PDB file of C-alpha atoms in Angstrom:
ATOM      1  CA  UNK A 197       0.000   0.000   0.000  1.00  0.00           C
ATOM      2  CA  UNK A 198       1.100   3.567  -0.695  1.00  0.00           C
ATOM      3  CA  UNK A 199       0.076   6.673   1.172  1.00  0.00           C
ATOM      4  CA  UNK A 200       0.367  10.030  -0.610  1.00  0.00           C
ATOM      5  CA  UNK A 201       0.138  13.360   1.186  1.00  0.00           C
ATOM      6  CA  UNK A 202      -0.096  16.592  -0.797  1.00  0.00           C
ATOM      7  CA  UNK A 203       0.713  20.095   0.393  1.00  0.00           C
ATOM      8  CA  UNK A 204       1.280  23.547  -1.038  1.00  0.00           C
ATOM      9  CA  UNK A 205      -2.083  24.481  -2.500  1.00  0.00           C
ATOM     10  CA  UNK A 206      -3.667  27.867  -1.951  1.00  0.00           C
ATOM     11  CA  UNK A 207      -4.954  31.063  -3.481  1.00  0.00           C
ATOM     12  CA  UNK A 208      -2.797  33.007  -5.925  1.00  0.00           C
ATOM     13  CA  UNK A 209      -3.335  35.782  -8.457  1.00  0.00           C
ATOM     14  CA  UNK A 210      -3.103  35.136 -12.166  1.00  0.00           C
ATOM     15  CA  UNK A 211       0.505  35.100 -13.279  1.00  0.00           C
ATOM     16  CA  UNK A 212       1.681  33.924  -9.881  1.00  0.00           C
ATOM     17  CA  UNK A 213       3.405  30.738  -8.787  1.00  0.00           C
ATOM     18  CA  UNK A 214       2.840  27.843  -6.412  1.00  0.00           C
ATOM     19  CA  UNK A 215       4.760  24.704  -5.575  1.00  0.00           C
ATOM     20  CA  UNK A 216       2.903  21.531  -4.709  1.00  0.00           C
ATOM     21  CA  UNK A 217       4.594  18.711  -2.835  1.00  0.00           C
ATOM     22  CA  UNK A 218       3.623  15.063  -2.559  1.00  0.00           C
ATOM     23  CA  UNK A 219       5.204  12.915   0.125  1.00  0.00           C
ATOM     24  CA  UNK A 220       4.911   9.149  -0.272  1.00  0.00           C
ATOM     25  CA  UNK A 221       5.151   6.353   2.260  1.00  0.00           C
ATOM     26  CA  UNK A 222       4.605   2.619   2.218  1.00  0.00           C
ATOM     27  CA  UNK A 223       5.901   1.080  -0.970  1.00  0.00           C
ATOM     28  CA  UNK A 224       9.423   1.764  -2.235  1.00  0.00           C
ATOM     29  CA  UNK A 225       9.119   5.250  -3.665  1.00  0.00           C
ATOM     30  CA  UNK A 226      11.887   4.936  -6.211  1.00  0.00           C
ATOM     31  CA  UNK A 227      10.023   2.089  -7.929  1.00  0.00           C
ATOM     32  CA  UNK A 228       6.911   4.177  -8.510  1.00  0.00           C
ATOM     33  CA  UNK A 229       6.145   6.589 -11.292  1.00  0.00           C
ATOM     34  CA  UNK A 230       4.569   9.729  -9.848  1.00  0.00           C
ATOM     35  CA  UNK A 231       2.232  12.309 -11.206  1.00  0.00           C
ATOM     36  CA  UNK A 232      -0.380  14.992 -10.753  1.00  0.00           C
ATOM     37  CA  UNK A 233      -3.926  15.186 -11.968  1.00  0.00           C
ATOM     38  CA  UNK A 234      -6.510  17.894 -11.390  1.00  0.00           C
ATOM     39  CA  UNK A 235     -10.249  18.159 -11.222  1.00  0.00           C
ATOM     40  CA  UNK A 236     -12.239  21.346 -11.633  1.00  0.00           C
ATOM     41  CA  UNK A 237     -15.880  21.598 -10.496  1.00  0.00           C
ATOM     42  CA  UNK A 238     -18.177  19.757 -12.879  1.00  0.00           C
ATOM     43  CA  UNK A 239     -15.292  18.326 -14.886  1.00  0.00           C
ATOM     44  CA  UNK A 240     -13.518  14.993 -15.063  1.00  0.00           C
ATOM     45  CA  UNK A 241     -10.171  14.427 -13.441  1.00  0.00           C
ATOM     46  CA  UNK A 242      -7.435  15.151 -15.975  1.00  0.00           C
ATOM     47  CA  UNK A 243      -3.759  14.384 -16.310  1.00  0.00           C
ATOM     48  CA  UNK A 244      -1.341  17.239 -15.630  1.00  0.00           C
ATOM     49  CA  UNK A 245       2.179  15.831 -15.382  1.00  0.00           C
ATOM     50  CA  UNK A 246       4.013  12.529 -14.882  1.00  0.00           C
ATOM     51  CA  UNK A 247       7.553  11.559 -13.994  1.00  0.00           C
ATOM     52  CA  UNK A 248       9.184   8.141 -14.247  1.00  0.00           C
ATOM     53  CA  UNK A 249      10.987   6.193 -11.520  1.00  0.00           C
ATOM     54  CA  UNK A 250      14.393   7.711 -12.065  1.00  0.00           C
ATOM     55  CA  UNK A 251      13.172  11.225 -12.820  1.00  0.00           C
ATOM     56  CA  UNK A 252      14.723  11.461 -16.281  1.00  0.00           C
ATOM     57  CA  UNK A 253      11.466  11.253 -18.224  1.00  0.00           C
ATOM     58  CA  UNK A 254       8.473  13.553 -17.822  1.00  0.00           C
ATOM     59  CA  UNK A 255       5.131  14.013 -19.566  1.00  0.00           C
ATOM     60  CA  UNK A 256       3.035  17.161 -19.459  1.00  0.00           C
ATOM     61  CA  UNK A 257      -0.447  18.032 -20.604  1.00  0.00           C
ATOM     62  CA  UNK A 258      -0.376  20.546 -23.444  1.00  0.00           C
ATOM     63  CA  UNK A 259      -2.236  23.034 -21.274  1.00  0.00           C
ATOM     64  CA  UNK A 260       0.634  23.263 -18.771  1.00  0.00           C
ATOM     65  CA  UNK A 261       3.713  22.710 -20.930  1.00  0.00           C
ATOM     66  CA  UNK A 262       6.263  25.420 -20.461  1.00  0.00           C
ATOM     67  CA  UNK A 263       4.612  26.628 -17.233  1.00  0.00           C
ATOM     68  CA  UNK A 264       4.704  23.606 -14.898  1.00  0.00           C
ATOM     69  CA  UNK A 265       7.739  21.539 -13.935  1.00  0.00           C
ATOM     70  CA  UNK A 266       7.581  18.177 -12.190  1.00  0.00           C
ATOM     71  CA  UNK A 267      10.569  16.806 -10.296  1.00  0.00           C
ATOM     72  CA  UNK A 268      11.274  14.191  -7.652  1.00  0.00           C
ATOM     73  CA  UNK A 269      13.685  13.613  -4.808  1.00  0.00           C
ATOM     74  CA  UNK A 270      13.949   9.880  -4.197  1.00  0.00           C
ATOM     75  CA  UNK A 271      16.020  10.453  -1.058  1.00  0.00           C
ATOM     76  CA  UNK A 272      13.044  12.297   0.459  1.00  0.00           C
ATOM     77  CA  UNK A 273      10.272  10.200  -1.147  1.00  0.00           C
ATOM     78  CA  UNK A 274       8.785  13.426  -2.448  1.00  0.00           C
ATOM     79  CA  UNK A 275       7.734  14.921  -5.763  1.00  0.00           C
ATOM     80  CA  UNK A 276       7.358  18.613  -6.515  1.00  0.00           C
ATOM     81  CA  UNK A 277       5.131  20.361  -9.026  1.00  0.00           C
ATOM     82  CA  UNK A 278       6.382  23.871  -9.695  1.00  0.00           C
ATOM     83  CA  UNK A 279       3.586  25.928 -11.245  1.00  0.00           C
ATOM     84  CA  UNK A 280       4.409  29.267 -12.839  1.00  0.00           C
ATOM     85  CA  UNK A 281       2.357  31.650 -14.919  1.00  0.00           C
ATOM     86  CA  UNK A 282      -0.833  30.405 -13.294  1.00  0.00           C
ATOM     87  CA  UNK A 283      -4.120  31.119 -15.028  1.00  0.00           C
ATOM     88  CA  UNK A 284      -7.696  31.134 -13.699  1.00  0.00           C
ATOM     89  CA  UNK A 285      -8.342  27.978 -15.735  1.00  0.00           C
ATOM     90  CA  UNK A 286      -5.735  26.187 -13.616  1.00  0.00           C
ATOM     91  CA  UNK A 287      -8.137  26.410 -10.672  1.00  0.00           C
ATOM     92  CA  UNK A 288      -8.891  22.875  -9.491  1.00  0.00           C
ATOM     93  CA  UNK A 289      -8.244  20.292  -6.818  1.00  0.00           C
ATOM     94  CA  UNK A 290      -4.842  18.802  -7.574  1.00  0.00           C
ATOM     95  CA  UNK A 291      -4.280  15.123  -6.815  1.00  0.00           C
ATOM     96  CA  UNK A 292      -0.971  13.351  -6.478  1.00  0.00           C
ATOM     97  CA  UNK A 293      -0.773   9.942  -8.133  1.00  0.00           C
ATOM     98  CA  UNK A 294       1.553   6.948  -7.980  1.00  0.00           C
ATOM     99  CA  UNK A 295       1.798   4.022 -10.354  1.00  0.00           C
ATOM    100  CA  UNK A 296       3.809   0.899 -10.952  1.00  0.00           C
ATOM    101  CA  UNK A 297       3.654   1.595 -14.686  1.00  0.00           C
ATOM    102  CA  UNK A 298       4.657   4.607 -16.763  1.00  0.00           C
ATOM    103  CA  UNK A 299       3.130   6.609 -18.279  1.00  0.00           C
ATOM    104  CA  UNK A 300      -0.377   6.366 -16.864  1.00  0.00           C
ATOM    105  CA  UNK A 301      -2.416   9.279 -18.179  1.00  0.00           C
ATOM    106  CA  UNK A 302      -5.935   7.961 -17.591  1.00  0.00           C
ATOM    107  CA  UNK A 303      -7.308   8.695 -14.143  1.00  0.00           C
ATOM    108  CA  UNK A 304      -9.225   5.403 -14.160  1.00  0.00           C
ATOM    109  CA  UNK A 305      -5.928   3.497 -14.445  1.00  0.00           C
ATOM    110  CA  UNK A 306      -4.060   5.154 -11.571  1.00  0.00           C
ATOM    111  CA  UNK A 307      -2.926   2.795  -8.791  1.00  0.00           C
ATOM    112  CA  UNK A 308      -2.766   5.227  -5.864  1.00  0.00           C
ATOM    113  CA  UNK A 309      -4.182   8.666  -5.060  1.00  0.00           C
ATOM    114  CA  UNK A 310      -3.577  11.397  -2.553  1.00  0.00           C
ATOM    115  CA  UNK A 311      -6.433  13.243  -0.899  1.00  0.00           C
ATOM    116  CA  UNK A 312      -6.060  16.371  -3.045  1.00  0.00           C
ATOM    117  CA  UNK A 313      -5.133  20.001  -2.464  1.00  0.00           C
ATOM    118  CA  UNK A 314      -7.049  23.043  -3.686  1.00  0.00           C
ATOM    119  CA  UNK A 315      -5.417  25.526  -6.050  1.00  0.00           C
ATOM    120  CA  UNK A 316      -7.357  28.698  -6.783  1.00  0.00           C
ATOM    121  CA  UNK A 317      -6.152  31.293  -9.262  1.00  0.00           C
ATOM    122  CA  UNK A 318      -7.917  34.641  -9.196  1.00  0.00           C
ATOM    123  CA  UNK A 319      -8.103  36.921 -12.226  1.00  0.00           C
TER     124      UNK A 319
END
């Protein structure tokens, strides 16, 4: 079993930045691919970014490419999503994900989820 704990959400003005963190415990972190999804009110959960076990391969949704950066620190069992140039349409609950496979871009296929953290971007 894997437990994922997110932190770092909040309220920010358009154009601002936030950094989300996801701390993992349970299963060997370095053997898991990690990622972030988000879900806005009334919408389905969507893929945002993924990173492989070693951290040398990342995938990003087109909507966040060039603005978001996903990284991981296997020594700390933690991943970080750096979000810059935030837009009101980035407002959503952001969920950390962990998977034994890579890449897993469909929410229905994700192995493990965090509880979510709210990100609100005001215009």
